[in-house]
mmCIF file of C-alpha atoms in Angstrom:
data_model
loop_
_atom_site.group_PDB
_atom_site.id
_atom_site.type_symbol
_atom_site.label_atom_id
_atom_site.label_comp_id
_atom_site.label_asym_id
_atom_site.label_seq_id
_atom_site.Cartn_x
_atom_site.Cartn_y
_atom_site.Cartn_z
ATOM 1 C CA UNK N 1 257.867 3.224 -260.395
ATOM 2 C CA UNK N 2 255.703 5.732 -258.228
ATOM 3 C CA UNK N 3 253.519 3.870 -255.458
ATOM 4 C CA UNK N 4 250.753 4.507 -258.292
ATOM 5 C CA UNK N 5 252.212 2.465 -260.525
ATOM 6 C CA UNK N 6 253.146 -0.463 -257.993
ATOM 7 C CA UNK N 7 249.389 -0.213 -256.226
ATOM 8 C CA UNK N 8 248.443 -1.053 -259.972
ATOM 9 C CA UNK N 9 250.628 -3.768 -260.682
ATOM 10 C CA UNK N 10 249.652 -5.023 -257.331
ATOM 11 C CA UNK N 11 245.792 -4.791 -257.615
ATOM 12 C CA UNK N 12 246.447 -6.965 -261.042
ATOM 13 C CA UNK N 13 248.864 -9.314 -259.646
ATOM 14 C CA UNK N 14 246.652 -10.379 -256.808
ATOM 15 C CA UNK N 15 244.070 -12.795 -258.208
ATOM 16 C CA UNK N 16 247.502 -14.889 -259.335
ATOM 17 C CA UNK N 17 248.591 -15.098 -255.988
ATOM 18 C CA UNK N 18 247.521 -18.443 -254.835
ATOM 19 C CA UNK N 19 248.335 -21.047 -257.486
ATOM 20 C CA UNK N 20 246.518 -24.313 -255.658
ATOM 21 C CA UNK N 21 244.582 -25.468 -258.921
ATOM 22 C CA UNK N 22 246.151 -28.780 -260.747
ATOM 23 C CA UNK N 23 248.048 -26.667 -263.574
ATOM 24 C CA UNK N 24 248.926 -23.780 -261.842
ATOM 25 C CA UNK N 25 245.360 -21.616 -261.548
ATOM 26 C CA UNK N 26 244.127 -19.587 -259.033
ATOM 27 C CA UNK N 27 242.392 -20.864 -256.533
ATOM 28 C CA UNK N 28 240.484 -18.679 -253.998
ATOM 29 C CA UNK N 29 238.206 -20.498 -251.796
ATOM 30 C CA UNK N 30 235.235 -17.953 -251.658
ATOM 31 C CA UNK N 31 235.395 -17.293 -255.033
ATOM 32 C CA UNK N 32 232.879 -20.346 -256.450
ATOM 33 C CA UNK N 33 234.281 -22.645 -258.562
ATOM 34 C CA UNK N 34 238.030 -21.467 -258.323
ATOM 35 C CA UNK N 35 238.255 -20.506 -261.618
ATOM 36 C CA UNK N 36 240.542 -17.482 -262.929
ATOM 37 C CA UNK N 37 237.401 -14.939 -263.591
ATOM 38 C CA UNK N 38 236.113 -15.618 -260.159
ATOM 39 C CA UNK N 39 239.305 -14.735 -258.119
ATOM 40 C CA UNK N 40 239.548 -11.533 -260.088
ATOM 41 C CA UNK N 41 236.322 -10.562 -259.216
ATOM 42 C CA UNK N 42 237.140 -11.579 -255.388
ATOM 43 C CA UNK N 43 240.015 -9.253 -255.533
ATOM 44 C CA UNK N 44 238.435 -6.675 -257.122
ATOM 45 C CA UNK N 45 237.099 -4.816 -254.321
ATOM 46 C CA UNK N 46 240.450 -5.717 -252.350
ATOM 47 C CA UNK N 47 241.997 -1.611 -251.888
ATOM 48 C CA UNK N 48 245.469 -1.740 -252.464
ATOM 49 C CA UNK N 49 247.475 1.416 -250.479
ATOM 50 C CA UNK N 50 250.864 1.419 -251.304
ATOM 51 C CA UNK N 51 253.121 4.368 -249.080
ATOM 52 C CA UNK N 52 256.480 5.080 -247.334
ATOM 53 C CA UNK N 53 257.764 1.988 -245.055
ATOM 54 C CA UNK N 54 257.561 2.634 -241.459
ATOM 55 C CA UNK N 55 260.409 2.950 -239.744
ATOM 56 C CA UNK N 56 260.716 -0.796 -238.692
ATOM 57 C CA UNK N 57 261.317 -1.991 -242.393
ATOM 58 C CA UNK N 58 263.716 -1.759 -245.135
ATOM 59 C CA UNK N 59 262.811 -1.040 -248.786
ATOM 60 C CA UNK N 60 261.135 2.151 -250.771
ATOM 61 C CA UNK N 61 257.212 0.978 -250.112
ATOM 62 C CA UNK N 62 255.439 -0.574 -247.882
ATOM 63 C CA UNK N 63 252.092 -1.914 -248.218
ATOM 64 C CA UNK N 64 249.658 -3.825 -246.024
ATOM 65 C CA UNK N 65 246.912 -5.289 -248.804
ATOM 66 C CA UNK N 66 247.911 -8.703 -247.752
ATOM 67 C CA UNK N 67 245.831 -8.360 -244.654
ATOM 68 C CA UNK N 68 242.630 -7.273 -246.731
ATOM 69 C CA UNK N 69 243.252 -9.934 -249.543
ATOM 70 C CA UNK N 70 243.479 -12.707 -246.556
ATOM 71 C CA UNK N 71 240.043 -11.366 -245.333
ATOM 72 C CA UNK N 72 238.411 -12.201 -248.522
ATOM 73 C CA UNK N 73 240.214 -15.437 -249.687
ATOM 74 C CA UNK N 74 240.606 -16.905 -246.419
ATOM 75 C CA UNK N 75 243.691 -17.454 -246.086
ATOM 76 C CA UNK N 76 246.700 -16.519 -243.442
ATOM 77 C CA UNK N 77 247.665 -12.808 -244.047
ATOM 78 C CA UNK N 78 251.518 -14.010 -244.334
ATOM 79 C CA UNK N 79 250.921 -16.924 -246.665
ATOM 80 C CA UNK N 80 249.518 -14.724 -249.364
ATOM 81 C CA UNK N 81 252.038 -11.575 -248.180
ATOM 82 C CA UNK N 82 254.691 -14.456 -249.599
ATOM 83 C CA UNK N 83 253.223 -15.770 -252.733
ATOM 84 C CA UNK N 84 252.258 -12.159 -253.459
ATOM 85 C CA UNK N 85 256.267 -11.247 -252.710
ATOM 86 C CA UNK N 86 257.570 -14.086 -255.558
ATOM 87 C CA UNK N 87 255.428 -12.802 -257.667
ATOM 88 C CA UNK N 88 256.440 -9.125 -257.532
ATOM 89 C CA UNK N 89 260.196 -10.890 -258.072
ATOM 90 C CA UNK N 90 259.113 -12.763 -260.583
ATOM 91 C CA UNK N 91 257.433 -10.285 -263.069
ATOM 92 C CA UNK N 92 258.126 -6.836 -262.441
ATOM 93 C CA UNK N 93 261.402 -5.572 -263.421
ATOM 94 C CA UNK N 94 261.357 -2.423 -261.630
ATOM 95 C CA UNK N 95 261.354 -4.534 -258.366
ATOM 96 C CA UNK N 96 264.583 -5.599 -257.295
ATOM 97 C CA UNK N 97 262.989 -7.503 -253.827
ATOM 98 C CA UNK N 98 260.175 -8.007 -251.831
ATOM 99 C CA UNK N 99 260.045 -8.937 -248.155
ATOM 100 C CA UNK N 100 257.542 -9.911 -245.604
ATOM 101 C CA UNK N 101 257.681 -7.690 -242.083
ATOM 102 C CA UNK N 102 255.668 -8.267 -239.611
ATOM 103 C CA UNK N 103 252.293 -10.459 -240.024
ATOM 104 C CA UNK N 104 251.962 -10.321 -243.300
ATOM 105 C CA UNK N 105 253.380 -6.552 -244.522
ATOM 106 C CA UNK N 106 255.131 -6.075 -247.925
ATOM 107 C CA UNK N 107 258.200 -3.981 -247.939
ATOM 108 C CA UNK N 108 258.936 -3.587 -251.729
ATOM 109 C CA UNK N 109 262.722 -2.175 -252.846
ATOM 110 C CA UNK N 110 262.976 -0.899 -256.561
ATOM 111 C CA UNK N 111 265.817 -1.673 -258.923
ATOM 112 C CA UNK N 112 268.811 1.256 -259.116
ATOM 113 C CA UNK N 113 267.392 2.019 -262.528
ATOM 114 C CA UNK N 114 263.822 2.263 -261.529
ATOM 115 C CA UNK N 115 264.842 4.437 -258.787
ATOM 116 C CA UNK N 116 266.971 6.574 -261.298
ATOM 117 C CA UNK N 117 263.776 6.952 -263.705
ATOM 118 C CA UNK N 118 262.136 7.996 -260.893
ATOM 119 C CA UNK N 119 264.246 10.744 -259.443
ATOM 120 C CA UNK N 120 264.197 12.129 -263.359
ATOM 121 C CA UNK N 121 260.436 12.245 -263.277
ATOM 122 C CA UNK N 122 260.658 13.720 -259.691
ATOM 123 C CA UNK N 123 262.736 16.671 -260.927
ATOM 124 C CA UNK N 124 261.603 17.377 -264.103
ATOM 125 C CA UNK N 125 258.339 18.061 -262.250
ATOM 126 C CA UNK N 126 254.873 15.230 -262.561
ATOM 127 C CA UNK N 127 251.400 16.202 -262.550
ATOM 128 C CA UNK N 128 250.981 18.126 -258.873
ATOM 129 C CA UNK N 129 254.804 19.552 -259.347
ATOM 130 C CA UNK N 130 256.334 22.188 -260.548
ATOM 131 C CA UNK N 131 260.062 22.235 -262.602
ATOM 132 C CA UNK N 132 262.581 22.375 -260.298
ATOM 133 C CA UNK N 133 264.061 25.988 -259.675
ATOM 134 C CA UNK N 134 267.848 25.392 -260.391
ATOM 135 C CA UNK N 135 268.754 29.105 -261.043
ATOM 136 C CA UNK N 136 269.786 32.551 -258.495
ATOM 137 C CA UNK N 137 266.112 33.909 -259.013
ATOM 138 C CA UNK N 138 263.603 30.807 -259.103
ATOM 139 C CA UNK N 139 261.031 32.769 -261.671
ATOM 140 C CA UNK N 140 264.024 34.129 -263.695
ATOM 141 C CA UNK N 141 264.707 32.433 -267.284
ATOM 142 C CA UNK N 142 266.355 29.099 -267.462
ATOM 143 C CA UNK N 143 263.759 28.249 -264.539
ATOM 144 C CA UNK N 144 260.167 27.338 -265.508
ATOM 145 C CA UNK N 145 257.880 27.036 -262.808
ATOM 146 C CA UNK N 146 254.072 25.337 -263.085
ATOM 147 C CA UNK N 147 251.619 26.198 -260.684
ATOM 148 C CA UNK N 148 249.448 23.694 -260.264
ATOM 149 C CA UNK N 149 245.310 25.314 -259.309
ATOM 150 C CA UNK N 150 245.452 25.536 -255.650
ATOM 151 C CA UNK N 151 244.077 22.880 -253.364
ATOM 152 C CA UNK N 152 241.266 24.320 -251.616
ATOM 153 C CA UNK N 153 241.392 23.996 -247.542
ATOM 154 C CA UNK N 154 238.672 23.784 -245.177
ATOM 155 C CA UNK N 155 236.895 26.789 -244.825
ATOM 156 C CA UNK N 156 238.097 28.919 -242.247
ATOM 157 C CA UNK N 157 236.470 31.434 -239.686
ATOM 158 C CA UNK N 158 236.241 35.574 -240.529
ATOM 159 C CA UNK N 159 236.674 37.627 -237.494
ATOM 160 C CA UNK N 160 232.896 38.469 -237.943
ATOM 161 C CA UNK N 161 232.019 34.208 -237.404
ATOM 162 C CA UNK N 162 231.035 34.034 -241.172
ATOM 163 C CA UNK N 163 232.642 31.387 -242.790
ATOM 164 C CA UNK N 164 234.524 32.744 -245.388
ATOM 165 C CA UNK N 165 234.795 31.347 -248.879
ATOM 166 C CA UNK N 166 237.855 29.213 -249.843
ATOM 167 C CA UNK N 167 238.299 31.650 -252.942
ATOM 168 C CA UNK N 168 238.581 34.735 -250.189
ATOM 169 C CA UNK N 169 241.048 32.405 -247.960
ATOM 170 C CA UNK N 170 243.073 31.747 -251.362
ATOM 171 C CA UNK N 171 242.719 34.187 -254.030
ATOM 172 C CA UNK N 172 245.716 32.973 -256.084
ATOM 173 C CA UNK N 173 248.463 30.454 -255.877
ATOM 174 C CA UNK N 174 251.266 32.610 -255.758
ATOM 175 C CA UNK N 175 254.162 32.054 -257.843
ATOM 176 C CA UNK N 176 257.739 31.163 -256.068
ATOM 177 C CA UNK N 177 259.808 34.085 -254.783
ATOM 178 C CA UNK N 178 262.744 34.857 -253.689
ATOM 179 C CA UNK N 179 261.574 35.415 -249.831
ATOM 180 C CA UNK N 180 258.700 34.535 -248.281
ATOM 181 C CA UNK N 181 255.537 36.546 -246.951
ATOM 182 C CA UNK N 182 254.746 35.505 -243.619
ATOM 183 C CA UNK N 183 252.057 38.170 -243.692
ATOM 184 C CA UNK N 184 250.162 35.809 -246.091
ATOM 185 C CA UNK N 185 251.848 32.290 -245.750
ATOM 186 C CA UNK N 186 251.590 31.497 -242.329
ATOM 187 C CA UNK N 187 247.479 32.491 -241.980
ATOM 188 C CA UNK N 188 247.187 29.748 -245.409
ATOM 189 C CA UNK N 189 249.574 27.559 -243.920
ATOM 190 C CA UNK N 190 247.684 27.946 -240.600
ATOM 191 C CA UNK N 191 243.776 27.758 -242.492
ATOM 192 C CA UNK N 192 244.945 23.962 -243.529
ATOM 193 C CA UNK N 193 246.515 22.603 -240.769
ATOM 194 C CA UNK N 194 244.901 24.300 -238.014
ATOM 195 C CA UNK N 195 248.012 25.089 -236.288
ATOM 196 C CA UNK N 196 248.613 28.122 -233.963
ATOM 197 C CA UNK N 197 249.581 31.108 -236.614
ATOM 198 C CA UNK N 198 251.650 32.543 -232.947
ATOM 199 C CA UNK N 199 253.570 29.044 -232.886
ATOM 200 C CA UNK N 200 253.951 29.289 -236.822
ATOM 201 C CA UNK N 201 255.643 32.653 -236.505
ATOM 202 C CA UNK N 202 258.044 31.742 -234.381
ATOM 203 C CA UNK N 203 260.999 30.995 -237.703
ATOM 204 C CA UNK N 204 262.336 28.051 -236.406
ATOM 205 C CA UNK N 205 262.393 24.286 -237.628
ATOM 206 C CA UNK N 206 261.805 23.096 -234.438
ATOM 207 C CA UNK N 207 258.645 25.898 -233.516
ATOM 208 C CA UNK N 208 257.254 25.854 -237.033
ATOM 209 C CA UNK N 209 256.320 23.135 -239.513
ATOM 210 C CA UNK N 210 255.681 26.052 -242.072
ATOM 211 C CA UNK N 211 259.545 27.409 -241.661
ATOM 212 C CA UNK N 212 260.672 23.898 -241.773
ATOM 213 C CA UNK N 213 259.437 23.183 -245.147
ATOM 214 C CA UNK N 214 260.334 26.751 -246.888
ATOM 215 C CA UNK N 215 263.844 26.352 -245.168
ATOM 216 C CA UNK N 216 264.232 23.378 -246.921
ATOM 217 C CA UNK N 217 263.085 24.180 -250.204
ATOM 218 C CA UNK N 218 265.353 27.828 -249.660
ATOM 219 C CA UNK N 219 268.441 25.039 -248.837
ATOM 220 C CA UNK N 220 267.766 23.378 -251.950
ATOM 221 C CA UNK N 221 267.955 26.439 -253.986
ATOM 222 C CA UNK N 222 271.387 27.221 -251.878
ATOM 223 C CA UNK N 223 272.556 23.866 -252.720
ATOM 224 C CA UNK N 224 272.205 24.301 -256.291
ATOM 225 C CA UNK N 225 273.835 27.650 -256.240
ATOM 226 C CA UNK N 226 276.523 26.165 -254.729
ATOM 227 C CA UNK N 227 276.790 22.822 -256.628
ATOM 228 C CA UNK N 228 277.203 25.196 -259.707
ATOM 229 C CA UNK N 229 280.189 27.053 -258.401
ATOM 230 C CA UNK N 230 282.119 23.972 -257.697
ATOM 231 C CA UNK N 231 280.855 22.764 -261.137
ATOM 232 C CA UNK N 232 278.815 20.124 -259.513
ATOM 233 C CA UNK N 233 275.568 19.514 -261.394
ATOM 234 C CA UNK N 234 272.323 16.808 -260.382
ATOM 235 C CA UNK N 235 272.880 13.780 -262.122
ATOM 236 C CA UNK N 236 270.517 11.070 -261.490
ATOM 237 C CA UNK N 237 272.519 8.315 -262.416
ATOM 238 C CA UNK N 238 275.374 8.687 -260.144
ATOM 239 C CA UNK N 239 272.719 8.919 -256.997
ATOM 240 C CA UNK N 240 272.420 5.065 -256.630
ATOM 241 C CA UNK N 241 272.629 3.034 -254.544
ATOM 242 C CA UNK N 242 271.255 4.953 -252.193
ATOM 243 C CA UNK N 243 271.783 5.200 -248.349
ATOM 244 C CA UNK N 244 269.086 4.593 -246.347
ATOM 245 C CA UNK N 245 268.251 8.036 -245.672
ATOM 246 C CA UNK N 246 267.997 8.556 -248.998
ATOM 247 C CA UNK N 247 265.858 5.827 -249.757
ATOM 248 C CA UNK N 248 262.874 7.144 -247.426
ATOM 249 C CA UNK N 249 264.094 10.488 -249.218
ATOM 250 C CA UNK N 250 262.867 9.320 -252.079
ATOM 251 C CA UNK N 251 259.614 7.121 -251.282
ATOM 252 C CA UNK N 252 258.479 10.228 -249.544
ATOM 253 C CA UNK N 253 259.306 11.984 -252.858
ATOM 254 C CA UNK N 254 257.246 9.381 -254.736
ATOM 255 C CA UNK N 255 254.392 9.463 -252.166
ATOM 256 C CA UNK N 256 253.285 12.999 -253.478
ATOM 257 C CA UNK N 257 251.221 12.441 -256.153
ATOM 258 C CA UNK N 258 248.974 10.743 -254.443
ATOM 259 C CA UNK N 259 248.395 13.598 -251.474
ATOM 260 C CA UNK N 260 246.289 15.821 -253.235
ATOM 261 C CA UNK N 261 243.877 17.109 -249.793
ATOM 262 C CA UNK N 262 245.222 20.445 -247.733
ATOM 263 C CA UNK N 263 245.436 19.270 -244.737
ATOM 264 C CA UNK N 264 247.447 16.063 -245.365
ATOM 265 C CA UNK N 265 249.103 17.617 -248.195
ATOM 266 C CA UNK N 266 251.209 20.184 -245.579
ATOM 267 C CA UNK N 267 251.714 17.062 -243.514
ATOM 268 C CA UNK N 268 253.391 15.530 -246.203
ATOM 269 C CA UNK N 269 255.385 18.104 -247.011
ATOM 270 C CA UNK N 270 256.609 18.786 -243.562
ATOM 271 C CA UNK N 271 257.502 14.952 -243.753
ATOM 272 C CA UNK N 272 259.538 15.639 -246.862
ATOM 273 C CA UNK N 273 261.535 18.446 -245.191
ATOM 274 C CA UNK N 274 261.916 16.251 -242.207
ATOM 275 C CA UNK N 275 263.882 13.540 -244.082
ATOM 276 C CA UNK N 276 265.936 16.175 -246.372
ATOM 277 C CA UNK N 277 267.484 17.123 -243.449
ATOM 278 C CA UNK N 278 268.300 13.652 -242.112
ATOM 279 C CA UNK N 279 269.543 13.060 -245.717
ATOM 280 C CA UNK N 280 271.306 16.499 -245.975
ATOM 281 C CA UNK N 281 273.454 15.660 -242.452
ATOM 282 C CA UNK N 282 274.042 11.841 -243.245
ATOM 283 C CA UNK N 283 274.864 12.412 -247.028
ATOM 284 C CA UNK N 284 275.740 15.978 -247.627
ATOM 285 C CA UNK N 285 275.275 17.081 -251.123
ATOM 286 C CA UNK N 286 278.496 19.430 -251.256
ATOM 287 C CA UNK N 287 281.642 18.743 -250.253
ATOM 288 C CA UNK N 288 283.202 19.684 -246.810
ATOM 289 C CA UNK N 289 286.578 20.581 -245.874
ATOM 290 C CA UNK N 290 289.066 19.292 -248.030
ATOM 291 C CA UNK N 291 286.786 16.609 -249.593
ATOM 292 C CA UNK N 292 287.133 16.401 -253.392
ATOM 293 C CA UNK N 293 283.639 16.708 -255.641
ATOM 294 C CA UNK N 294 282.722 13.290 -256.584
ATOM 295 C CA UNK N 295 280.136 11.664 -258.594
ATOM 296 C CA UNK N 296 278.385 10.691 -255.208
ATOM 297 C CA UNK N 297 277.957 14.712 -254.519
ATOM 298 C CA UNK N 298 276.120 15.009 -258.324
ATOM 299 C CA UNK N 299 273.581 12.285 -257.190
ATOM 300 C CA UNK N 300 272.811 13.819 -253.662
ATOM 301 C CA UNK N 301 272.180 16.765 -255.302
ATOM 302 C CA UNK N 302 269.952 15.073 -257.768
ATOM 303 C CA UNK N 303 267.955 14.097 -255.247
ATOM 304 C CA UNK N 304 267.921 17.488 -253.640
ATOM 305 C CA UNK N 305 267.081 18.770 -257.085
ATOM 306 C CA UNK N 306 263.684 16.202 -256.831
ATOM 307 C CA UNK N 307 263.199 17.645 -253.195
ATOM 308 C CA UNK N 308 262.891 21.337 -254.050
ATOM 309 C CA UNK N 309 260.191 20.587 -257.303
ATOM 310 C CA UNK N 310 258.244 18.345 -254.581
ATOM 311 C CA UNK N 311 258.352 21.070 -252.005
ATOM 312 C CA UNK N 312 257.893 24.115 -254.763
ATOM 313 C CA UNK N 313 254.502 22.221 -256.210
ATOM 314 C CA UNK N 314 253.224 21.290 -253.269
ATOM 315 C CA UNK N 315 253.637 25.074 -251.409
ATOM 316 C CA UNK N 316 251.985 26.571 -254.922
ATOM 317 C CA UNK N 317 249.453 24.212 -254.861
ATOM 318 C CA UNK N 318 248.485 25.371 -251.279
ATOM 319 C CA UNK N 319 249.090 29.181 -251.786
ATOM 320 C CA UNK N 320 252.415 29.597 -249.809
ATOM 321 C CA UNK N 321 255.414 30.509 -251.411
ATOM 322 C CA UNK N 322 258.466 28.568 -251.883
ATOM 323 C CA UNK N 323 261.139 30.828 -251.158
ATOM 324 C CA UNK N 324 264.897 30.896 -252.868
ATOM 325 C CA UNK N 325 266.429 32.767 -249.855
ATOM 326 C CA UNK N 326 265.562 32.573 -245.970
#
């Protein structure tokens, strides 16, 4: 279940929240005469936004509708953050709890096999993503990759104060490489997020959010390497139950789809190689030292597997490349 899918299944489940009618119905108390038909239409305009958890709460999403569908109905935010909790227990099977944080937040966790559907979808490569690059030479055979049509940034500035076109700033999406091309990534990367192309050229993960996100997708592509000479391969069923870093891994895996602007888009991806490397130094996908390979190493590298198609689509999508080797 993508937050997509849950903001749906939350939007519908809404006008059942608040069962106060003799047998059972929905009640809302600015909705007329209480019936069904009129709480739907008093939730209809409620926006549901479904993302990551913050760092306070447990689960794979977080959402905060409960404080919009109190404004409407009238009642307290944590009251219907509750009834809308059993009923997310109750009736969807890909939620395995529900919890109230806070004044009335909902931190939603997913079942192990909702998660493992997921993580297939993830690497197999969604809408905005491209297949995941599991061989030496990412465009080489065995490896397909989908470019997505770029996103197109804010306009930036030519040197003579014209603005120039976003089809001059981004001819083509290039496809992923080997190496990069700082030449031409870090003036895209720098169009979108208005960051300092001197600070971006400074290849570090701490200087530059650019090099943070193609060192992680080149790590991925090492990983897999790797994985393959130990005869470790992804397997999506042996990466659950997951540790909490790879949990937020994951939601911020999930979260993608819906990031489809420049700007927030690079954001998100520097987010997502943020969290690979918590997950990579908490849970790492290979073995060290004289630790055996294990089932637990296939499903970390799963997971890594999801990261690089993530990171790959997103960095086409925006023009950069996604780079095998750093």
């Amino acid at each position: 279940m993508t937050p997509a899918q849950l903001s749906r299944t939350i939007r519908q489940a809404l006008p059942h929240v608040l069962p106060d009618g003799p047998d059972g119905e929905v009640v809302a108390p600015s909705a007329g005469d209480g019936s069904s038909a009129d709480a739907v239409a008093v939730f209809s305009g409620v926006r549901v936004v479904v993302d990551s958890p913050p760092r306070r709460g447990a689960g794979d999403y977080a959402t905060g509708v409960a404080f919009r569908a109190a404004a409407v109905c009238g009642r307290p935010a944590r009251e219907v953050a509750q009834l809308l909790c059993a009923r997310l227990e109750g009736d969807v099977d890909a939620v395995d709890g529900a919890e109230v944080v806070g004044g009335g937040f909902v931190n939603v966790t997913l079942t192990d096999d909702a998660r493992v559907a997921l993580l297939r979808a993830l690497a197999e490569g969604g809408p905005a993503e491209t297949a995941v690059l599991t061989g030496t030479t990412p465009t080489g055979p065995g490896n397909p990759v989908r470019a997505a049509d770029p996103v197109r940034p804010a306009d930036p500035v030519r040197a003579d104060g014209r603005t120039a076109s976003a089809a001059e700033a981004l001819p083509t999406a290039p496809p992923t490489a080997p190496t990069d091309v700082p030449a031409r990534d870090i003036p895209r990367w720098a169009a979108v997020t208005g960051e300092d192309p001197a600070v971006l050229a400074v290849r570090t993960e701490r200087a530059s959010s650019l090099f943070r996100v193609q060192y992680a997708h080149a790590r991925v592509c090492s990983l897999l390497r790797n994985g393959r000479r130990l005869g470790l391969r992804p397997e999506a069923g042996s990466a659950v139950p997951l540790e909490t870093a790879g949990a937020r891994l994951l939601a911020l895996l999930a979260d993608r789809a819906r990031v489809t602007a420049a700007g927030p888009l690079a954001r998100h991806l520097d987010a997502v190689a943020q969290a690979f490397a918590a997950f990579h130094d908490v849970c790492p996908p290979l073995p060290r030292g004289e630790e055996k390979p294990g089932a637990a190493h296939c499903g970390r590298l799963a997971l890594a597997e999801a990261t690089g198609a993530v990171l790959a689509g997103g960095l086409s999508q925006l023009g950069v490349s996604a780079p095998a080797h750093l």
